[in-house]
Amino acid sequence: MTDLTRRNVLRGSGAAALGGFTALGAPGLPGLPGAPRAQAASPTARRDPYPFLHGAFAPATEEVTAFDLPVTGRVPRELDGRYLRTGPNVLGLEDPRAHHWMLGEGMVHGVRLRDGRAEWYRNRWVRSAAVAAKLGEPYPWQAPADDFANNTHVIPYKGRVMALQESGPTPYELGEELDTLGPYDFGGTLSGAFTAHTKYDEQADELHAITYYPTWDHVRHLVVDRTGRVARTTRIPVADSPMMHDFALTERYVVVFDTPVTFDAAAAQAGALVPYTWNDRHPARVGVLPRAGGPIRWFETDPSAYYSHTLNAYDDGTTVTVDFTSFPTPFFAAGRGCDGPSALGTPRLDRWTIDLAHGRLRSRRIDDRPQEFPRVRESLVSRRHRYGYAATAGEMWRAYETVDGVAPDRVFGNALLKHDLLRGSTEVHRFPKDSPASEAVFVPAGGGARAEDDGYALAYVHDPVRGAADLVILAAQDFSGAPLARIHLPGPVPLGFHGSWVPA
């Protein structure tokens, strides 16, 4: 294989089958003119090789703009900004055999809140060169080498909004109304891959990233300084080209997760959609790299748990504490007979305590309930936190555990979780059957809020009756109480990945 770009490494022989845009418009929802009709969630079929195309995962079929959205309850007037979330939303799929959930073109969903109103909702595909071609639109920029409609995260940074992806693609900048403004390479200072999971240290005014690429014999730690340019790049040698989806940041250290999901060149050569496989020969380990410079220290960790996402991390004397979600191993990024990743069980919330003075790592389970997409108050990234938020979505767990088209018999609920990590307690906000919740983002209250949890938790929640989504706003200090507001969107927000609050 002589040209290992993202297109031929991660799409393999399925790239051709994904070509061609098909118009998929549908009638409007009752009472919401002009909106696409979504597929309502239905009980999981006993044999469904494509669970990531149906129910609450069903892709939105067109772009929608709606104003003055109906609201049940009251939107807090101090919420002035946009709640954005992205995820894979396949465009023009002609053959479901060529589908993998993680490779769907990115679509960003946003709601603008102002003066107690839900002013607008928009959903827009990220305009990569391929998406622009499918939509019959011009692509006015020079396409990056690993061009892709980034689908994993959307973040604000120094007045910009960027759609992000790992393992190659350049970020795309988005406008106020979610229009694509073009590739963004930090003023020409980004060379090579970027990440979906940046960490912004608010006090240091630094944006950090761990980046990987299939042909590298290392991963890279990037620091974007207060000028908005990549100021430092540190290469960290690793074997087997591991997938490093996320990492952790403390005030003094970068924490790197070297997991046994590694690049499989033979699978890539054979045309695998996602040529990353579970590798029993690759050790599971955690690296601690000083932010000020110096050698990385590696610690072996339990190979029976696959690290997924960071909640947060912080220093405590000579120890480093990392809170994160993990799946039981092995974890199959490429799936096992279905169109998305597969696992042998659901993710849980764990903690690592890394004792730098004595050279050892201890692991313990914080909460045994199924949960993913952990979040913390953004101003506390890399600092000690008390509270964390996570989502549990029954339809997501069923899809992850579907093997060869057969869904598990287990019954899962839908909820948002608020963890008090000081007291060791958890508050649960439950949702009905077939109403899975996406990632919850914490938004601090205005007026100089002092308590860490003084603010709101915002999340998109599927409404199976309307076949559409609601933006649910919870008071974080009354987490299990009734929502302050449910903003009724005109169409679906498929279960997807990550998002951010972008203040005005």
Coordinates of C-alpha atoms in Angstrom, one line a residue:
M1 CA 0.0 0.0 0.0
T2 CA 1.8 3.1 -1.2
D3 CA -0.7 5.9 -0.5
L4 CA -2.2 5.5 3.0
T5 CA -4.5 8.5 3.2
R6 CA -7.7 8.5 5.3
R7 CA -9.8 7.9 2.2
N8 CA -8.2 4.5 1.3
V9 CA -7.2 3.5 4.9
L10 CA -10.5 4.1 6.7
R11 CA -13.0 3.7 3.9
G12 CA -11.4 0.9 2.0
S13 CA -13.4 -0.6 -0.8
G14 CA -16.6 0.9 0.6
A15 CA -15.7 4.4 -0.6
A16 CA -17.2 3.9 -4.1
A17 CA -20.4 2.6 -2.7
L18 CA -20.9 5.7 -0.6
G19 CA -20.9 8.0 -3.6
G20 CA -23.9 9.7 -5.2
F21 CA -26.4 11.9 -3.4
T22 CA -30.0 10.7 -3.2
A23 CA -32.7 13.2 -2.4
L24 CA -34.6 11.8 0.6
G25 CA -37.1 14.6 1.5
A26 CA -40.3 13.7 3.3
P27 CA -43.5 15.3 4.5
G28 CA -43.5 17.7 7.4
L29 CA -44.4 16.8 11.0
P30 CA -47.9 17.7 12.3
G31 CA -47.8 21.3 13.6
L32 CA -44.3 21.9 12.4
P33 CA -44.4 22.8 8.7
G34 CA -41.5 22.2 6.4
A35 CA -39.8 19.7 8.6
P36 CA -38.6 16.2 7.6
R37 CA -40.5 13.2 9.1
A38 CA -38.2 11.1 11.2
Q39 CA -38.3 7.4 11.8
A40 CA -39.8 6.8 15.3
A41 CA -37.8 4.4 17.5
S42 CA -39.2 0.9 17.4
P43 CA -38.5 -2.2 19.4
T44 CA -35.2 -3.8 18.5
A45 CA -35.5 -6.4 15.8
R46 CA -34.1 -9.8 16.6
R47 CA -32.1 -9.7 13.4
D48 CA -30.9 -6.4 12.2
P49 CA -27.4 -6.2 10.7
Y50 CA -27.7 -2.4 10.5
P51 CA -28.8 -1.1 13.9
F52 CA -26.9 2.2 13.4
L53 CA -29.2 3.1 10.5
H54 CA -32.5 2.7 12.3
G55 CA -34.6 4.0 15.2
A56 CA -33.0 6.9 17.1
F57 CA -29.8 6.4 14.9
A58 CA -31.8 7.0 11.7
P59 CA -29.9 9.7 9.7
A60 CA -31.6 13.0 9.1
T61 CA -32.5 13.2 5.4
E62 CA -32.3 16.9 4.7
E63 CA -31.1 20.2 6.2
V64 CA -33.7 22.2 8.1
T65 CA -34.0 25.7 9.3
A66 CA -36.8 26.6 11.8
F67 CA -37.5 29.7 13.8
D68 CA -39.3 30.4 17.2
L69 CA -39.4 26.8 18.3
P70 CA -42.2 25.6 20.6
V71 CA -41.2 25.2 24.2
T72 CA -42.7 23.4 27.1
G73 CA -41.6 25.2 30.3
R74 CA -39.3 28.2 30.3
V75 CA -35.9 28.7 28.8
P76 CA -33.6 30.5 31.4
R77 CA -33.1 34.1 30.1
E78 CA -29.4 34.1 31.0
L79 CA -28.8 31.3 28.4
D80 CA -27.5 33.4 25.5
G81 CA -25.7 31.3 22.9
R82 CA -25.8 28.2 20.7
Y83 CA -26.0 24.6 21.8
L84 CA -24.2 22.5 19.1
R85 CA -23.7 18.8 18.7
T86 CA -22.4 16.7 15.9
G87 CA -22.4 13.1 14.8
P88 CA -22.2 10.8 11.8
N89 CA -25.1 11.3 9.3
V90 CA -24.5 9.3 6.2
L91 CA -25.3 11.1 3.0
G92 CA -26.4 9.3 -0.2
L93 CA -26.0 5.8 1.0
E94 CA -26.8 3.3 -1.8
D95 CA -25.7 0.1 -0.2
P96 CA -25.9 -0.4 3.6
R97 CA -23.1 -3.0 3.4
A98 CA -20.8 -0.1 2.8
H99 CA -22.0 1.7 6.0
H100 CA -20.1 2.1 9.2
W101 CA -21.6 4.4 11.8
M102 CA -18.3 6.1 12.6
L103 CA -17.7 7.0 8.9
G104 CA -20.9 8.8 8.2
E105 CA -20.6 12.4 7.0
G106 CA -20.7 14.9 9.9
M107 CA -23.8 16.8 10.5
V108 CA -24.0 19.6 13.1
H109 CA -27.2 20.4 14.9
G110 CA -27.7 23.7 16.7
V111 CA -30.2 25.7 18.7
R112 CA -29.8 29.4 19.3
L113 CA -31.1 30.6 22.7
R114 CA -31.7 34.2 23.5
D115 CA -33.9 36.3 25.8
G116 CA -35.8 33.2 27.0
R117 CA -36.6 32.0 23.5
A118 CA -35.5 29.2 21.3
E119 CA -34.7 31.5 18.4
W120 CA -33.8 28.9 15.8
Y121 CA -32.8 25.4 15.0
R122 CA -30.5 24.4 12.1
N123 CA -28.8 21.2 11.0
R124 CA -26.0 21.3 8.4
W125 CA -23.7 18.8 6.8
V126 CA -20.0 19.8 7.1
R127 CA -19.0 20.7 3.6
S128 CA -16.0 18.6 2.7
A129 CA -15.2 18.4 -0.9
A130 CA -17.0 15.1 -1.2
V131 CA -20.2 16.4 0.6
A132 CA -20.2 19.5 -1.6
A133 CA -20.0 17.3 -4.7
K134 CA -22.9 15.1 -3.5
L135 CA -25.0 18.2 -2.8
G136 CA -24.2 19.7 -6.2
E137 CA -22.4 22.7 -4.7
P138 CA -19.1 24.3 -5.5
Y139 CA -16.1 23.7 -3.1
P140 CA -14.2 27.0 -3.1
W141 CA -11.2 25.9 -1.1
Q142 CA -8.1 23.7 -1.6
A143 CA -9.1 20.3 -0.2
P144 CA -6.8 19.0 2.5
A145 CA -5.0 15.8 1.8
D146 CA -7.2 13.8 4.2
D147 CA -10.4 15.7 3.5
F148 CA -13.4 14.4 5.5
A149 CA -16.7 15.8 6.7
N150 CA -15.6 15.8 10.3
N151 CA -18.2 14.1 12.5
T152 CA -16.9 13.6 16.1
H153 CA -16.8 16.9 18.0
V154 CA -17.6 20.6 17.5
I155 CA -15.9 23.1 19.8
P156 CA -15.5 26.9 20.2
Y157 CA -12.0 28.3 20.2
K158 CA -11.1 32.0 20.3
G159 CA -14.2 33.1 18.5
R160 CA -14.2 30.3 16.0
V161 CA -16.3 27.1 15.9
M162 CA -14.5 24.0 14.6
A163 CA -15.8 20.5 13.6
L164 CA -13.1 17.9 14.5
Q165 CA -12.1 14.4 13.6
E166 CA -9.1 12.2 14.6
S167 CA -6.4 10.5 12.6
G168 CA -5.9 12.8 9.7
P169 CA -8.6 15.4 8.7
T170 CA -8.0 19.1 9.1
P171 CA -10.6 20.9 11.3
Y172 CA -13.4 22.7 9.5
E173 CA -14.5 26.1 10.6
L174 CA -18.2 26.8 10.9
G175 CA -20.1 30.1 10.8
E176 CA -22.7 31.6 13.0
E177 CA -25.5 29.7 11.2
L178 CA -23.5 26.5 10.8
D179 CA -22.4 27.2 7.3
T180 CA -18.9 25.8 6.5
L181 CA -16.2 28.5 6.2
G182 CA -13.5 26.1 5.1
P183 CA -10.6 24.1 6.5
Y184 CA -8.8 25.6 9.4
D185 CA -5.1 24.8 10.1
F186 CA -4.3 27.3 13.0
G187 CA -2.8 29.8 10.7
G188 CA -0.8 27.3 8.6
T189 CA 0.9 25.8 11.7
L190 CA -0.9 22.4 11.8
S191 CA 1.1 19.8 10.0
G192 CA -0.4 16.3 9.8
A193 CA -3.3 14.8 11.8
F194 CA -5.5 16.4 14.4
T195 CA -7.8 15.0 17.1
A196 CA -11.5 15.0 17.9
H197 CA -10.8 15.4 21.7
T198 CA -8.9 18.5 22.4
K199 CA -8.4 19.7 26.0
Y200 CA -8.5 23.5 26.6
D201 CA -6.7 24.7 29.8
E202 CA -8.6 27.9 30.4
Q203 CA -6.1 29.3 33.0
A204 CA -3.1 28.7 30.8
D205 CA -5.0 29.6 27.6
E206 CA -3.6 26.5 25.8
L207 CA -5.4 24.0 23.6
H208 CA -3.8 20.5 23.7
A209 CA -4.2 17.5 21.4
I210 CA -2.9 14.0 21.0
T211 CA -2.8 13.0 17.4
Y212 CA -2.2 9.7 15.6
Y213 CA -2.0 8.4 12.0
P214 CA -1.8 4.9 10.5
T215 CA 1.6 5.2 9.0
W216 CA 3.3 6.9 12.0
D217 CA 5.6 5.1 14.4
H218 CA 4.7 7.6 17.1
V219 CA 1.9 9.8 18.3
R220 CA 2.2 13.6 18.7
H221 CA 1.3 15.9 21.5
L222 CA 0.4 19.4 20.1
V223 CA 0.1 22.6 22.1
V224 CA -1.8 25.5 20.5
D225 CA -0.7 28.6 22.5
R226 CA -2.6 31.8 23.3
T227 CA -1.9 33.2 19.8
G228 CA -3.9 30.4 18.3
R229 CA -0.9 28.7 16.6
V230 CA 0.6 25.3 17.1
A231 CA 3.6 26.3 19.2
R232 CA 5.0 22.9 20.2
T233 CA 5.0 19.4 18.9
T234 CA 6.3 16.4 20.9
R235 CA 6.7 13.0 19.3
I236 CA 6.0 10.0 21.5
P237 CA 7.3 6.6 20.1
V238 CA 4.7 3.8 20.1
A239 CA 4.4 0.5 18.4
D240 CA 1.7 -0.9 16.2
S241 CA 0.0 2.4 15.3
P242 CA -2.7 2.4 18.1
M243 CA -6.0 4.2 17.9
M244 CA -5.8 7.0 20.5
H245 CA -9.3 8.4 20.6
D246 CA -9.0 10.5 23.7
F247 CA -6.4 11.5 26.4
A248 CA -6.3 13.5 29.6
L249 CA -4.7 16.7 30.7
T250 CA -3.7 17.9 34.2
E251 CA -2.1 21.2 35.3
R252 CA 1.4 19.5 35.0
Y253 CA 0.9 16.4 32.8
V254 CA -0.5 15.0 29.6
V255 CA -1.9 11.5 30.1
V256 CA -1.7 9.2 27.0
F257 CA -3.7 6.0 26.6
D258 CA -2.0 3.3 24.6
T259 CA -4.7 0.7 24.0
P260 CA -4.7 -2.7 22.2
V261 CA -6.8 -1.4 19.3
T262 CA -4.2 -1.1 16.5
F263 CA -3.9 -0.5 12.8
D264 CA -4.2 -3.6 10.7
A265 CA -2.4 -3.1 7.4
A266 CA -3.7 -6.4 6.0
A267 CA -7.3 -5.4 6.7
A268 CA -6.7 -2.0 5.1
Q269 CA -5.2 -3.7 2.0
A270 CA -8.3 -6.0 1.8
G271 CA -10.6 -3.0 1.8
A272 CA -11.9 -3.0 5.4
L273 CA -14.0 0.0 6.2
V274 CA -12.3 0.5 9.6
P275 CA -8.9 -1.4 9.6
Y276 CA -8.3 -1.1 13.4
T277 CA -8.6 -4.4 15.3
W278 CA -8.2 -5.7 18.8
N279 CA -4.6 -6.8 19.3
D280 CA -3.9 -9.1 22.2
R281 CA -0.2 -8.8 21.6
H282 CA -0.2 -5.0 22.2
P283 CA 0.1 -4.1 25.9
A284 CA -2.3 -1.8 27.6
R285 CA -0.5 1.1 29.2
V286 CA -0.8 4.7 30.3
G287 CA 1.9 7.3 29.7
V288 CA 2.5 10.5 31.8
L289 CA 4.2 13.2 29.9
P290 CA 5.3 16.5 31.7
R291 CA 3.7 19.5 30.1
A292 CA 6.9 21.5 30.9
G293 CA 9.0 19.0 28.9
G294 CA 10.8 15.7 29.8
P295 CA 10.6 12.0 29.2
I296 CA 7.3 10.1 29.3
R297 CA 6.7 7.5 32.0
W298 CA 4.7 4.4 31.1
F299 CA 2.5 2.4 33.5
E300 CA 0.9 -0.9 32.7
T301 CA -2.8 -1.1 33.2
D302 CA -5.6 -3.7 33.3
P303 CA -6.0 -5.2 29.8
S304 CA -9.6 -6.3 30.6
A305 CA -10.9 -2.7 30.4
Y306 CA -10.8 -0.6 27.2
Y307 CA -10.4 3.1 27.8
S308 CA -13.1 5.1 26.0
H309 CA -13.6 8.8 27.1
T310 CA -12.1 11.1 29.7
L311 CA -14.3 12.8 32.2
N312 CA -11.4 14.9 33.6
A313 CA -8.0 14.6 35.3
Y314 CA -6.0 16.5 37.9
D315 CA -2.9 16.5 40.0
D316 CA -2.9 15.8 43.7
G317 CA 0.6 16.1 45.1
T318 CA 2.7 13.3 43.5
T319 CA -0.4 11.5 42.1
V320 CA -2.4 12.0 39.0
T321 CA -6.1 11.2 39.1
V322 CA -8.0 10.3 35.9
D323 CA -11.8 9.7 35.7
F324 CA -13.0 8.0 32.5
T325 CA -15.4 5.5 30.9
S326 CA -14.3 2.1 29.9
F327 CA -15.7 -0.9 28.0
P328 CA -15.0 -4.6 28.9
T329 CA -12.5 -6.0 26.5
P330 CA -12.0 -6.9 23.8
F331 CA -13.5 -3.9 22.0
F332 CA -14.2 -4.1 18.3
A333 CA -13.9 -0.7 16.6
A334 CA -14.8 -2.3 13.2
G335 CA -17.8 -4.2 14.7
R336 CA -18.7 -7.8 14.5
G337 CA -21.3 -8.4 11.8
C338 CA -23.1 -5.0 12.1
D339 CA -22.5 -1.5 10.9
G340 CA -20.8 0.0 13.9
P341 CA -18.5 -0.7 16.9
S342 CA -19.2 -3.7 19.1
A343 CA -18.4 -4.5 22.7
L344 CA -19.0 -7.4 25.1
G345 CA -20.7 -5.2 27.6
T346 CA -21.6 -1.6 28.4
P347 CA -19.2 1.2 29.4
R348 CA -18.9 2.2 33.1
L349 CA -17.2 5.0 35.0
D350 CA -13.7 4.3 36.4
R351 CA -10.8 6.1 38.1
W352 CA -7.1 5.7 37.8
T353 CA -4.8 7.0 40.5
I354 CA -1.2 7.1 39.2
D355 CA 1.4 7.3 42.0
L356 CA 4.4 9.0 40.4
A357 CA 6.5 8.8 43.6
H358 CA 6.2 5.0 43.8
G359 CA 5.7 4.1 40.2
R360 CA 2.3 2.4 40.3
L361 CA -1.2 2.7 38.9
R362 CA -4.4 1.8 40.8
S363 CA -7.8 1.4 39.2
R364 CA -11.2 1.3 40.8
R365 CA -14.8 1.4 39.6
I366 CA -16.7 4.6 40.4
D367 CA -20.1 3.7 39.1
D368 CA -21.3 0.4 37.6
R369 CA -24.3 1.8 35.7
P370 CA -24.0 1.8 31.9
Q371 CA -22.9 5.3 30.8
E372 CA -20.9 7.1 28.2
F373 CA -19.9 10.6 27.0
P374 CA -18.7 11.9 30.3
R375 CA -18.4 15.7 30.7
V376 CA -17.2 18.2 33.3
R377 CA -17.6 21.9 33.7
E378 CA -15.3 23.2 30.9
S379 CA -13.5 25.7 33.1
L380 CA -12.2 22.8 35.3
V381 CA -10.6 20.8 32.5
S382 CA -7.1 19.8 34.0
R383 CA -8.1 21.0 37.5
R384 CA -9.8 19.2 40.4
H385 CA -13.5 18.6 39.9
R386 CA -16.3 17.4 42.1
Y387 CA -19.1 16.8 39.6
G388 CA -19.3 14.9 36.3
Y389 CA -22.2 14.3 33.9
A390 CA -22.8 11.2 31.6
A391 CA -25.5 9.7 29.4
T392 CA -27.1 6.3 29.3
A393 CA -29.0 5.4 26.1
G394 CA -30.6 2.0 25.9
E395 CA -30.7 2.0 22.1
M396 CA -27.0 2.7 22.0
W397 CA -26.1 -0.2 24.2
R398 CA -28.3 -2.6 22.2
A399 CA -26.6 -1.5 19.0
Y400 CA -23.1 -1.9 20.5
E401 CA -23.9 -5.4 21.7
T402 CA -25.6 -6.5 18.5
V403 CA -23.5 -9.4 17.0
D404 CA -24.3 -10.8 13.5
G405 CA -27.6 -9.0 13.5
V406 CA -28.8 -10.4 16.9
A407 CA -29.5 -7.9 19.6
P408 CA -29.0 -8.7 23.3
D409 CA -32.0 -9.8 25.4
R410 CA -31.0 -7.3 28.2
V411 CA -33.3 -4.4 29.0
F412 CA -31.6 -1.0 29.2
G413 CA -33.0 2.4 30.4
N414 CA -32.5 6.0 29.3
A415 CA -31.1 8.6 31.6
L416 CA -28.7 11.4 32.3
L417 CA -26.4 11.0 35.3
K418 CA -24.8 13.6 37.6
H419 CA -22.0 12.2 39.8
D420 CA -20.9 13.8 43.0
L421 CA -17.3 12.4 43.2
L422 CA -16.7 13.9 46.6
R423 CA -19.7 12.3 48.3
G424 CA -19.7 9.2 46.1
S425 CA -23.3 9.7 45.1
T426 CA -25.2 9.9 41.8
E427 CA -28.4 11.7 40.8
V428 CA -30.4 10.2 37.9
H429 CA -32.8 12.0 35.5
R430 CA -34.8 9.3 33.8
F431 CA -36.4 9.3 30.4
P432 CA -39.1 7.0 29.0
K433 CA -38.6 3.9 27.0
D434 CA -37.4 4.7 23.4
S435 CA -36.3 8.2 24.5
P436 CA -32.5 7.9 24.6
A437 CA -30.5 11.0 25.6
S438 CA -27.3 12.2 24.0
E439 CA -24.3 13.7 25.7
A440 CA -25.1 16.3 28.4
V441 CA -23.1 19.5 28.3
F442 CA -22.9 21.7 31.5
V443 CA -23.5 25.4 31.1
P444 CA -22.6 27.6 34.0
A445 CA -25.1 30.1 35.3
G446 CA -24.4 33.8 34.8
G447 CA -23.9 36.5 37.4
G448 CA -20.6 35.1 38.8
A449 CA -21.9 31.7 39.8
R450 CA -19.6 30.2 42.5
A451 CA -20.8 26.7 43.1
E452 CA -19.3 24.2 40.6
D453 CA -22.8 22.8 39.8
D454 CA -24.5 26.2 39.6
G455 CA -25.8 26.0 36.1
Y456 CA -27.6 23.9 33.6
A457 CA -27.3 20.5 31.8
L458 CA -28.3 20.6 28.1
A459 CA -28.9 17.4 26.0
Y460 CA -30.8 16.3 22.9
V461 CA -33.4 13.6 23.8
H462 CA -35.3 11.5 21.2
D463 CA -39.1 11.8 21.3
P464 CA -40.5 8.6 19.8
V465 CA -44.1 10.0 19.6
R466 CA -43.0 12.8 17.3
G467 CA -40.1 11.0 15.8
A468 CA -38.1 14.1 16.5
A469 CA -35.8 15.5 19.2
D470 CA -36.2 17.8 22.1
L471 CA -33.5 20.0 23.6
V472 CA -33.9 19.3 27.3
I473 CA -32.6 21.9 29.8
L474 CA -32.1 20.7 33.4
A475 CA -31.2 22.7 36.5
A476 CA -27.9 21.0 37.5
Q477 CA -28.7 21.6 41.2
D478 CA -32.1 20.0 40.8
F479 CA -30.9 17.3 38.5
S480 CA -33.6 14.7 39.0
G481 CA -36.4 17.3 39.0
A482 CA -38.6 18.2 36.1
P483 CA -36.8 19.9 33.2
L484 CA -36.8 23.7 33.1
A485 CA -37.6 23.5 29.4
R486 CA -38.1 21.1 26.6
I487 CA -37.5 22.7 23.2
H488 CA -39.3 20.8 20.5
L489 CA -37.2 20.5 17.4
P490 CA -38.7 20.0 13.9
G491 CA -36.9 16.8 13.2
P492 CA -34.6 14.1 14.6
V493 CA -31.1 14.6 16.1
P494 CA -29.7 11.1 15.6
L495 CA -27.8 9.5 18.4
G496 CA -24.3 10.7 17.8
F497 CA -21.2 12.0 19.4
H498 CA -20.1 15.2 21.1
G499 CA -21.0 18.9 21.3
S500 CA -20.5 22.2 23.1
W501 CA -22.2 25.3 24.4
V502 CA -21.0 28.4 22.4
P503 CA -21.8 31.5 24.4
A504 CA -22.8 34.6 22.5

